[in-house]
């Protein structure tokens, strides 16, 4: 249901021709009336994962109207990731689609041989459509994002680290310098400098957009220690023997996204998804 609401919340404004681009002063990406780019991309990363799992289970079970709805929803998730146009979101959507296809063709038991034959035929038709028509539409959607990536590639003189991290590597280096050169380093090292203090005094360099480093600079070693302890506890719950589930996998994705792209621990939208996943981990263990 959450996946459906997010998908409708992006596609309806897009069809109506209203809303905003993902990147200011650029034709790259589209985010409708959602606020932050990374938050929106993160929401669809979570959504497409659960939609893919529901679709896989439905294909392996009884085929009914729910299967058609899940197919439409999955296609909507893919379109939304392409529309938002972030590098991480597009790459994740392609990866999940390839994994789902391989799993459906070679790793799923079906109720009958006829179901398996139909899956193989539908898969080859879908691949053919993607190759001959779908890629053309996808390229049109992400054309602005591609041009933006090429622009920054030349601007950074081919520095792939800066390009792939969207300059976060530069922000991290400068942010660390400000942190270590603070006149009250002892206090800052233990308790941080505060998020608002960094933004007011360092401007754009006060926000790295990598949650663990922002946590370190804002909350200090004691704050980041508490954060690591909490995440470590849920990691232990998620990957305990016999307890692994879809929530375990999503928790790993969230932690990695938080470390490299940020906008998870300190964003209302993304941290809500984190809370739902942590709740799922606890409920799975109780069951």
PDB file of C-alpha atoms in Angstrom:
ATOM      1  CA  UNK A   1       0.000   0.000   0.000  1.00  0.00           C
ATOM      2  CA  UNK A   2       2.840   2.412   0.836  1.00  0.00           C
ATOM      3  CA  UNK A   3       4.507   1.569  -2.468  1.00  0.00           C
ATOM      4  CA  UNK A   4       1.257   2.230  -4.334  1.00  0.00           C
ATOM      5  CA  UNK A   5       0.716   5.588  -2.620  1.00  0.00           C
ATOM      6  CA  UNK A   6       4.243   6.794  -3.331  1.00  0.00           C
ATOM      7  CA  UNK A   7       4.016   5.690  -6.959  1.00  0.00           C
ATOM      8  CA  UNK A   8       0.667   7.415  -7.457  1.00  0.00           C
ATOM      9  CA  UNK A   9       2.018  10.488  -5.654  1.00  0.00           C
ATOM     10  CA  UNK A  10       4.721  10.886  -8.284  1.00  0.00           C
ATOM     11  CA  UNK A  11       3.015   9.686 -11.467  1.00  0.00           C
ATOM     12  CA  UNK A  12      -0.200  11.704 -11.097  1.00  0.00           C
ATOM     13  CA  UNK A  13       1.580  15.106 -10.978  1.00  0.00           C
ATOM     14  CA  UNK A  14       3.859  13.942 -13.810  1.00  0.00           C
ATOM     15  CA  UNK A  15       0.896  13.085 -16.048  1.00  0.00           C
ATOM     16  CA  UNK A  16      -0.708  16.423 -15.171  1.00  0.00           C
ATOM     17  CA  UNK A  17       2.513  18.250 -16.080  1.00  0.00           C
ATOM     18  CA  UNK A  18       3.045  19.863 -12.672  1.00  0.00           C
ATOM     19  CA  UNK A  19       5.697  19.572  -9.964  1.00  0.00           C
ATOM     20  CA  UNK A  20       9.435  20.191  -9.835  1.00  0.00           C
ATOM     21  CA  UNK A  21      12.618  18.802 -11.330  1.00  0.00           C
ATOM     22  CA  UNK A  22      14.948  16.709  -9.173  1.00  0.00           C
ATOM     23  CA  UNK A  23      17.836  19.136  -9.594  1.00  0.00           C
ATOM     24  CA  UNK A  24      17.310  22.899  -9.454  1.00  0.00           C
ATOM     25  CA  UNK A  25      17.964  24.858 -12.663  1.00  0.00           C
ATOM     26  CA  UNK A  26      18.200  21.625 -14.617  1.00  0.00           C
ATOM     27  CA  UNK A  27      16.011  19.317 -16.715  1.00  0.00           C
ATOM     28  CA  UNK A  28      17.524  16.309 -14.929  1.00  0.00           C
ATOM     29  CA  UNK A  29      15.040  14.141 -13.073  1.00  0.00           C
ATOM     30  CA  UNK A  30      11.562  14.809 -11.740  1.00  0.00           C
ATOM     31  CA  UNK A  31      10.331  14.658  -8.127  1.00  0.00           C
ATOM     32  CA  UNK A  32       6.789  16.009  -8.384  1.00  0.00           C
ATOM     33  CA  UNK A  33       5.887  17.586  -5.061  1.00  0.00           C
ATOM     34  CA  UNK A  34       8.232  15.481  -2.960  1.00  0.00           C
ATOM     35  CA  UNK A  35      10.897  17.474  -1.147  1.00  0.00           C
ATOM     36  CA  UNK A  36      14.447  16.072  -1.129  1.00  0.00           C
ATOM     37  CA  UNK A  37      15.905  14.140  -4.066  1.00  0.00           C
ATOM     38  CA  UNK A  38      17.722  11.458  -2.086  1.00  0.00           C
ATOM     39  CA  UNK A  39      14.789  10.941   0.274  1.00  0.00           C
ATOM     40  CA  UNK A  40      12.443  10.360  -2.647  1.00  0.00           C
ATOM     41  CA  UNK A  41      14.872   8.007  -4.379  1.00  0.00           C
ATOM     42  CA  UNK A  42      15.352   6.122  -1.105  1.00  0.00           C
ATOM     43  CA  UNK A  43      11.589   5.731  -0.680  1.00  0.00           C
ATOM     44  CA  UNK A  44      11.285   4.124  -4.121  1.00  0.00           C
ATOM     45  CA  UNK A  45      14.300   1.885  -3.446  1.00  0.00           C
ATOM     46  CA  UNK A  46      12.472   0.506  -0.416  1.00  0.00           C
ATOM     47  CA  UNK A  47       9.183   0.321  -2.321  1.00  0.00           C
ATOM     48  CA  UNK A  48      10.506  -1.579  -5.317  1.00  0.00           C
ATOM     49  CA  UNK A  49      12.222  -4.125  -3.058  1.00  0.00           C
ATOM     50  CA  UNK A  50       9.009  -5.064  -1.274  1.00  0.00           C
ATOM     51  CA  UNK A  51       7.014  -4.927  -4.519  1.00  0.00           C
ATOM     52  CA  UNK A  52       9.520  -7.268  -6.190  1.00  0.00           C
ATOM     53  CA  UNK A  53       9.255  -9.732  -3.306  1.00  0.00           C
ATOM     54  CA  UNK A  54       5.434  -9.619  -3.359  1.00  0.00           C
ATOM     55  CA  UNK A  55       5.454 -10.111  -7.147  1.00  0.00           C
ATOM     56  CA  UNK A  56       7.828 -13.063  -6.904  1.00  0.00           C
ATOM     57  CA  UNK A  57       5.692 -14.766  -4.230  1.00  0.00           C
ATOM     58  CA  UNK A  58       2.521 -14.161  -6.237  1.00  0.00           C
ATOM     59  CA  UNK A  59       4.042 -15.609  -9.422  1.00  0.00           C
ATOM     60  CA  UNK A  60       5.065 -18.716  -7.488  1.00  0.00           C
ATOM     61  CA  UNK A  61       1.556 -19.020  -6.023  1.00  0.00           C
ATOM     62  CA  UNK A  62      -1.976 -18.676  -7.340  1.00  0.00           C
ATOM     63  CA  UNK A  63      -2.406 -16.356 -10.319  1.00  0.00           C
ATOM     64  CA  UNK A  64      -5.272 -13.901  -9.944  1.00  0.00           C
ATOM     65  CA  UNK A  65      -6.073 -10.180 -10.212  1.00  0.00           C
ATOM     66  CA  UNK A  66      -3.536  -9.416  -7.467  1.00  0.00           C
ATOM     67  CA  UNK A  67      -0.768 -10.594  -9.823  1.00  0.00           C
ATOM     68  CA  UNK A  68      -1.812  -8.082 -12.490  1.00  0.00           C
ATOM     69  CA  UNK A  69      -1.912  -5.276  -9.929  1.00  0.00           C
ATOM     70  CA  UNK A  70       1.584  -6.156  -8.692  1.00  0.00           C
ATOM     71  CA  UNK A  71       2.936  -6.197 -12.254  1.00  0.00           C
ATOM     72  CA  UNK A  72       1.496  -2.722 -12.862  1.00  0.00           C
ATOM     73  CA  UNK A  73       2.852  -1.496  -9.522  1.00  0.00           C
ATOM     74  CA  UNK A  74       6.324  -2.871 -10.242  1.00  0.00           C
ATOM     75  CA  UNK A  75       6.352  -1.153 -13.631  1.00  0.00           C
ATOM     76  CA  UNK A  76       5.286   2.042 -11.848  1.00  0.00           C
ATOM     77  CA  UNK A  77       8.166   1.698  -9.358  1.00  0.00           C
ATOM     78  CA  UNK A  78      10.656   1.353 -12.217  1.00  0.00           C
ATOM     79  CA  UNK A  79       9.239   4.392 -14.020  1.00  0.00           C
ATOM     80  CA  UNK A  80       9.403   6.436 -10.806  1.00  0.00           C
ATOM     81  CA  UNK A  81      13.065   5.550 -10.214  1.00  0.00           C
ATOM     82  CA  UNK A  82      13.837   6.616 -13.777  1.00  0.00           C
ATOM     83  CA  UNK A  83      11.858   9.836 -13.334  1.00  0.00           C
ATOM     84  CA  UNK A  84      13.604  10.798 -10.082  1.00  0.00           C
ATOM     85  CA  UNK A  85      16.842  10.217 -11.965  1.00  0.00           C
ATOM     86  CA  UNK A  86      19.414   9.674  -9.190  1.00  0.00           C
ATOM     87  CA  UNK A  87      22.369   7.434 -10.070  1.00  0.00           C
ATOM     88  CA  UNK A  88      21.839   5.163  -7.071  1.00  0.00           C
ATOM     89  CA  UNK A  89      18.112   4.785  -7.681  1.00  0.00           C
ATOM     90  CA  UNK A  90      18.458   3.911 -11.371  1.00  0.00           C
ATOM     91  CA  UNK A  91      21.257   1.414 -10.705  1.00  0.00           C
ATOM     92  CA  UNK A  92      19.292  -0.218  -7.882  1.00  0.00           C
ATOM     93  CA  UNK A  93      16.148  -0.529 -10.006  1.00  0.00           C
ATOM     94  CA  UNK A  94      18.088  -2.218 -12.823  1.00  0.00           C
ATOM     95  CA  UNK A  95      19.839  -4.551 -10.356  1.00  0.00           C
ATOM     96  CA  UNK A  96      16.588  -5.620  -8.687  1.00  0.00           C
ATOM     97  CA  UNK A  97      14.945  -6.209 -12.084  1.00  0.00           C
ATOM     98  CA  UNK A  98      17.812  -8.401 -13.306  1.00  0.00           C
ATOM     99  CA  UNK A  99      17.860 -10.346 -10.026  1.00  0.00           C
ATOM    100  CA  UNK A 100      14.084 -10.847 -10.158  1.00  0.00           C
ATOM    101  CA  UNK A 101      14.222 -12.032 -13.770  1.00  0.00           C
ATOM    102  CA  UNK A 102      17.015 -14.547 -13.105  1.00  0.00           C
ATOM    103  CA  UNK A 103      15.238 -15.802  -9.989  1.00  0.00           C
ATOM    104  CA  UNK A 104      11.948 -16.255 -11.856  1.00  0.00           C
ATOM    105  CA  UNK A 105      13.586 -18.133 -14.714  1.00  0.00           C
ATOM    106  CA  UNK A 106      15.895 -20.417 -12.762  1.00  0.00           C
ATOM    107  CA  UNK A 107      15.183 -20.313  -9.045  1.00  0.00           C
ATOM    108  CA  UNK A 108      11.422 -20.458  -8.491  1.00  0.00           C
ATOM    109  CA  UNK A 109       9.139 -23.464  -8.138  1.00  0.00           C
ATOM    110  CA  UNK A 110       5.755 -22.980  -9.824  1.00  0.00           C
ATOM    111  CA  UNK A 111       2.383 -24.608  -9.305  1.00  0.00           C
ATOM    112  CA  UNK A 112       2.496 -26.209 -12.754  1.00  0.00           C
ATOM    113  CA  UNK A 113       4.676 -26.692 -15.817  1.00  0.00           C
ATOM    114  CA  UNK A 114       2.306 -24.421 -17.750  1.00  0.00           C
ATOM    115  CA  UNK A 115       3.083 -21.587 -15.339  1.00  0.00           C
ATOM    116  CA  UNK A 116       6.814 -22.032 -15.902  1.00  0.00           C
ATOM    117  CA  UNK A 117       6.387 -22.065 -19.695  1.00  0.00           C
ATOM    118  CA  UNK A 118       4.282 -18.901 -19.564  1.00  0.00           C
ATOM    119  CA  UNK A 119       6.894 -17.207 -17.358  1.00  0.00           C
ATOM    120  CA  UNK A 120       9.657 -18.041 -19.860  1.00  0.00           C
ATOM    121  CA  UNK A 121       7.591 -16.776 -22.800  1.00  0.00           C
ATOM    122  CA  UNK A 122       6.585 -13.579 -20.961  1.00  0.00           C
ATOM    123  CA  UNK A 123      10.196 -12.993 -19.884  1.00  0.00           C
ATOM    124  CA  UNK A 124      11.547 -13.266 -23.427  1.00  0.00           C
ATOM    125  CA  UNK A 125       8.799 -10.973 -24.722  1.00  0.00           C
ATOM    126  CA  UNK A 126       9.576  -8.460 -21.973  1.00  0.00           C
ATOM    127  CA  UNK A 127      13.317  -8.605 -22.712  1.00  0.00           C
ATOM    128  CA  UNK A 128      12.608  -8.121 -26.416  1.00  0.00           C
ATOM    129  CA  UNK A 129      10.395  -5.113 -25.716  1.00  0.00           C
ATOM    130  CA  UNK A 130      13.031  -3.587 -23.425  1.00  0.00           C
ATOM    131  CA  UNK A 131      15.787  -4.065 -26.004  1.00  0.00           C
ATOM    132  CA  UNK A 132      13.871  -2.713 -29.001  1.00  0.00           C
ATOM    133  CA  UNK A 133      11.503  -0.165 -27.426  1.00  0.00           C
ATOM    134  CA  UNK A 134      11.858   0.140 -23.669  1.00  0.00           C
ATOM    135  CA  UNK A 135      15.466   1.344 -23.671  1.00  0.00           C
ATOM    136  CA  UNK A 136      14.450   4.164 -26.036  1.00  0.00           C
ATOM    137  CA  UNK A 137      11.776   5.362 -23.604  1.00  0.00           C
ATOM    138  CA  UNK A 138      14.118   4.975 -20.624  1.00  0.00           C
ATOM    139  CA  UNK A 139      16.810   7.015 -22.388  1.00  0.00           C
ATOM    140  CA  UNK A 140      14.294   9.803 -23.033  1.00  0.00           C
ATOM    141  CA  UNK A 141      13.352   9.855 -19.345  1.00  0.00           C
ATOM    142  CA  UNK A 142      16.947   9.949 -18.047  1.00  0.00           C
ATOM    143  CA  UNK A 143      18.375  12.119 -20.823  1.00  0.00           C
ATOM    144  CA  UNK A 144      18.622  15.139 -18.526  1.00  0.00           C
ATOM    145  CA  UNK A 145      20.354  13.058 -15.843  1.00  0.00           C
ATOM    146  CA  UNK A 146      22.822  11.692 -18.392  1.00  0.00           C
ATOM    147  CA  UNK A 147      23.668  15.187 -19.633  1.00  0.00           C
ATOM    148  CA  UNK A 148      24.139  16.327 -16.044  1.00  0.00           C
ATOM    149  CA  UNK A 149      26.521  13.424 -15.315  1.00  0.00           C
ATOM    150  CA  UNK A 150      28.534  14.171 -18.470  1.00  0.00           C
ATOM    151  CA  UNK A 151      28.691  17.862 -17.523  1.00  0.00           C
ATOM    152  CA  UNK A 152      30.079  17.124 -14.063  1.00  0.00           C
ATOM    153  CA  UNK A 153      32.442  14.476 -15.472  1.00  0.00           C
ATOM    154  CA  UNK A 154      34.137  17.140 -17.572  1.00  0.00           C
ATOM    155  CA  UNK A 155      33.870  19.714 -14.772  1.00  0.00           C
ATOM    156  CA  UNK A 156      35.730  17.316 -12.425  1.00  0.00           C
ATOM    157  CA  UNK A 157      38.340  16.525 -15.122  1.00  0.00           C
ATOM    158  CA  UNK A 158      37.336  12.874 -15.191  1.00  0.00           C
ATOM    159  CA  UNK A 159      37.622  12.361 -11.415  1.00  0.00           C
ATOM    160  CA  UNK A 160      35.301   9.358 -10.962  1.00  0.00           C
ATOM    161  CA  UNK A 161      35.437   9.493  -7.154  1.00  0.00           C
ATOM    162  CA  UNK A 162      34.040  13.038  -7.120  1.00  0.00           C
ATOM    163  CA  UNK A 163      31.497  12.118  -9.796  1.00  0.00           C
ATOM    164  CA  UNK A 164      30.218   8.935  -8.134  1.00  0.00           C
ATOM    165  CA  UNK A 165      30.028  10.576  -4.710  1.00  0.00           C
ATOM    166  CA  UNK A 166      28.446  13.775  -6.094  1.00  0.00           C
ATOM    167  CA  UNK A 167      31.336  15.779  -4.568  1.00  0.00           C
ATOM    168  CA  UNK A 168      30.747  14.282  -1.102  1.00  0.00           C
ATOM    169  CA  UNK A 169      34.425  13.312  -1.048  1.00  0.00           C
ATOM    170  CA  UNK A 170      35.303  17.033  -1.215  1.00  0.00           C
ATOM    171  CA  UNK A 171      32.719  17.940   1.422  1.00  0.00           C
ATOM    172  CA  UNK A 172      34.039  15.191   3.695  1.00  0.00           C
ATOM    173  CA  UNK A 173      37.622  16.391   3.419  1.00  0.00           C
ATOM    174  CA  UNK A 174      36.699  20.015   4.132  1.00  0.00           C
ATOM    175  CA  UNK A 175      34.192  19.095   6.842  1.00  0.00           C
ATOM    176  CA  UNK A 176      36.779  16.986   8.647  1.00  0.00           C
ATOM    177  CA  UNK A 177      39.222  19.912   8.504  1.00  0.00           C
ATOM    178  CA  UNK A 178      36.694  22.264  10.133  1.00  0.00           C
ATOM    179  CA  UNK A 179      35.937  19.622  12.770  1.00  0.00           C
ATOM    180  CA  UNK A 180      39.586  19.032  13.704  1.00  0.00           C
ATOM    181  CA  UNK A 181      40.514  22.719  13.653  1.00  0.00           C
ATOM    182  CA  UNK A 182      37.790  23.698  16.096  1.00  0.00           C
ATOM    183  CA  UNK A 183      39.112  25.797  18.999  1.00  0.00           C
ATOM    184  CA  UNK A 184      37.342  23.473  21.452  1.00  0.00           C
ATOM    185  CA  UNK A 185      38.406  20.220  19.837  1.00  0.00           C
ATOM    186  CA  UNK A 186      38.214  18.197  23.045  1.00  0.00           C
ATOM    187  CA  UNK A 187      34.560  19.073  23.585  1.00  0.00           C
ATOM    188  CA  UNK A 188      33.714  18.789  19.866  1.00  0.00           C
ATOM    189  CA  UNK A 189      35.396  15.393  19.623  1.00  0.00           C
ATOM    190  CA  UNK A 190      33.286  14.015  22.465  1.00  0.00           C
ATOM    191  CA  UNK A 191      29.968  15.802  21.966  1.00  0.00           C
ATOM    192  CA  UNK A 192      30.127  17.223  18.433  1.00  0.00           C
ATOM    193  CA  UNK A 193      29.541  20.730  17.166  1.00  0.00           C
ATOM    194  CA  UNK A 194      25.799  20.517  16.633  1.00  0.00           C
ATOM    195  CA  UNK A 195      24.147  20.383  13.220  1.00  0.00           C
ATOM    196  CA  UNK A 196      22.847  23.941  13.238  1.00  0.00           C
ATOM    197  CA  UNK A 197      26.243  25.310  14.326  1.00  0.00           C
ATOM    198  CA  UNK A 198      27.949  23.637  11.369  1.00  0.00           C
ATOM    199  CA  UNK A 199      25.387  24.878   8.858  1.00  0.00           C
ATOM    200  CA  UNK A 200      25.512  28.445  10.170  1.00  0.00           C
ATOM    201  CA  UNK A 201      29.310  28.644  10.278  1.00  0.00           C
ATOM    202  CA  UNK A 202      30.426  26.402   7.395  1.00  0.00           C
ATOM    203  CA  UNK A 203      27.519  26.694   4.966  1.00  0.00           C
ATOM    204  CA  UNK A 204      27.346  23.871   2.414  1.00  0.00           C
ATOM    205  CA  UNK A 205      30.465  22.282   3.916  1.00  0.00           C
ATOM    206  CA  UNK A 206      28.582  21.877   7.187  1.00  0.00           C
ATOM    207  CA  UNK A 207      26.493  19.086   5.620  1.00  0.00           C
ATOM    208  CA  UNK A 208      28.394  16.122   4.167  1.00  0.00           C
ATOM    209  CA  UNK A 209      25.243  14.141   3.251  1.00  0.00           C
ATOM    210  CA  UNK A 210      26.876  10.981   4.585  1.00  0.00           C
ATOM    211  CA  UNK A 211      24.995  10.154   7.771  1.00  0.00           C
ATOM    212  CA  UNK A 212      27.773   8.566   9.789  1.00  0.00           C
ATOM    213  CA  UNK A 213      30.147  11.480   9.215  1.00  0.00           C
ATOM    214  CA  UNK A 214      27.402  14.045   9.783  1.00  0.00           C
ATOM    215  CA  UNK A 215      26.604  12.148  12.973  1.00  0.00           C
ATOM    216  CA  UNK A 216      30.240  12.263  14.052  1.00  0.00           C
ATOM    217  CA  UNK A 217      30.617  15.983  13.396  1.00  0.00           C
ATOM    218  CA  UNK A 218      27.217  16.838  14.870  1.00  0.00           C
ATOM    219  CA  UNK A 219      27.079  14.452  17.838  1.00  0.00           C
ATOM    220  CA  UNK A 220      30.720  13.599  18.530  1.00  0.00           C
ATOM    221  CA  UNK A 221      32.223  10.231  19.440  1.00  0.00           C
ATOM    222  CA  UNK A 222      29.693   9.563  22.202  1.00  0.00           C
ATOM    223  CA  UNK A 223      26.777  10.223  19.856  1.00  0.00           C
ATOM    224  CA  UNK A 224      28.165   8.094  17.034  1.00  0.00           C
ATOM    225  CA  UNK A 225      28.930   5.316  19.548  1.00  0.00           C
ATOM    226  CA  UNK A 226      25.296   5.235  20.657  1.00  0.00           C
ATOM    227  CA  UNK A 227      24.216   5.204  16.998  1.00  0.00           C
ATOM    228  CA  UNK A 228      26.549   2.308  16.149  1.00  0.00           C
ATOM    229  CA  UNK A 229      25.356   0.364  19.204  1.00  0.00           C
ATOM    230  CA  UNK A 230      21.728   0.763  18.137  1.00  0.00           C
ATOM    231  CA  UNK A 231      22.408  -0.251  14.534  1.00  0.00           C
ATOM    232  CA  UNK A 232      24.622  -3.094  15.743  1.00  0.00           C
ATOM    233  CA  UNK A 233      21.798  -4.410  17.912  1.00  0.00           C
ATOM    234  CA  UNK A 234      19.374  -4.475  14.981  1.00  0.00           C
ATOM    235  CA  UNK A 235      22.054  -6.054  12.788  1.00  0.00           C
ATOM    236  CA  UNK A 236      22.401  -8.828  15.356  1.00  0.00           C
ATOM    237  CA  UNK A 237      18.633  -9.333  15.371  1.00  0.00           C
ATOM    238  CA  UNK A 238      18.400  -9.214  11.575  1.00  0.00           C
ATOM    239  CA  UNK A 239      21.171 -11.684  10.778  1.00  0.00           C
ATOM    240  CA  UNK A 240      20.889 -14.096  13.686  1.00  0.00           C
ATOM    241  CA  UNK A 241      20.832 -17.719  12.574  1.00  0.00           C
ATOM    242  CA  UNK A 242      17.392 -18.669  11.315  1.00  0.00           C
ATOM    243  CA  UNK A 243      16.072 -15.096  11.599  1.00  0.00           C
ATOM    244  CA  UNK A 244      16.985 -13.677   8.186  1.00  0.00           C
ATOM    245  CA  UNK A 245      14.154 -12.174   6.141  1.00  0.00           C
ATOM    246  CA  UNK A 246      13.389  -9.465   3.606  1.00  0.00           C
ATOM    247  CA  UNK A 247      13.752  -6.995   6.477  1.00  0.00           C
ATOM    248  CA  UNK A 248      17.320  -8.192   7.098  1.00  0.00           C
ATOM    249  CA  UNK A 249      18.258  -7.481   3.499  1.00  0.00           C
ATOM    250  CA  UNK A 250      16.544  -4.093   3.532  1.00  0.00           C
ATOM    251  CA  UNK A 251      18.291  -3.137   6.778  1.00  0.00           C
ATOM    252  CA  UNK A 252      21.636  -3.812   5.085  1.00  0.00           C
ATOM    253  CA  UNK A 253      20.620  -1.702   2.067  1.00  0.00           C
ATOM    254  CA  UNK A 254      19.511   1.137   4.349  1.00  0.00           C
ATOM    255  CA  UNK A 255      22.781   1.150   6.319  1.00  0.00           C
ATOM    256  CA  UNK A 256      24.851   1.179   3.118  1.00  0.00           C
ATOM    257  CA  UNK A 257      22.698   3.929   1.610  1.00  0.00           C
ATOM    258  CA  UNK A 258      22.995   5.925   4.821  1.00  0.00           C
ATOM    259  CA  UNK A 259      26.783   5.648   4.803  1.00  0.00           C
ATOM    260  CA  UNK A 260      27.371   6.539   1.155  1.00  0.00           C
ATOM    261  CA  UNK A 261      24.386   8.759   0.224  1.00  0.00           C
ATOM    262  CA  UNK A 262      22.990   9.980   3.538  1.00  0.00           C
ATOM    263  CA  UNK A 263      19.506  11.405   4.078  1.00  0.00           C
ATOM    264  CA  UNK A 264      18.351   8.401   6.130  1.00  0.00           C
ATOM    265  CA  UNK A 265      19.020   8.898   9.841  1.00  0.00           C
ATOM    266  CA  UNK A 266      18.241  12.618   9.883  1.00  0.00           C
ATOM    267  CA  UNK A 267      15.326  12.746   7.434  1.00  0.00           C
ATOM    268  CA  UNK A 268      11.716  12.253   8.522  1.00  0.00           C
ATOM    269  CA  UNK A 269      10.685  10.333   5.389  1.00  0.00           C
ATOM    270  CA  UNK A 270      13.691   8.017   5.242  1.00  0.00           C
ATOM    271  CA  UNK A 271      13.914   7.408   8.996  1.00  0.00           C
ATOM    272  CA  UNK A 272      10.233   6.406   8.942  1.00  0.00           C
ATOM    273  CA  UNK A 273      11.130   3.630   6.497  1.00  0.00           C
ATOM    274  CA  UNK A 274      14.058   2.693   8.737  1.00  0.00           C
ATOM    275  CA  UNK A 275      11.662   2.445  11.685  1.00  0.00           C
ATOM    276  CA  UNK A 276       9.248   0.256   9.705  1.00  0.00           C
ATOM    277  CA  UNK A 277      12.076  -2.077   8.693  1.00  0.00           C
ATOM    278  CA  UNK A 278      13.367  -2.297  12.271  1.00  0.00           C
ATOM    279  CA  UNK A 279       9.802  -3.042  13.384  1.00  0.00           C
ATOM    280  CA  UNK A 280       9.632  -5.784  10.759  1.00  0.00           C
ATOM    281  CA  UNK A 281      12.855  -7.294  12.099  1.00  0.00           C
ATOM    282  CA  UNK A 282      11.409  -7.431  15.624  1.00  0.00           C
ATOM    283  CA  UNK A 283       8.095  -8.908  14.458  1.00  0.00           C
ATOM    284  CA  UNK A 284       9.872 -11.526  12.324  1.00  0.00           C
ATOM    285  CA  UNK A 285      11.904 -12.613  15.337  1.00  0.00           C
ATOM    286  CA  UNK A 286       8.802 -12.892  17.511  1.00  0.00           C
ATOM    287  CA  UNK A 287       7.067 -15.016  14.870  1.00  0.00           C
TER     288      UNK A 287
END
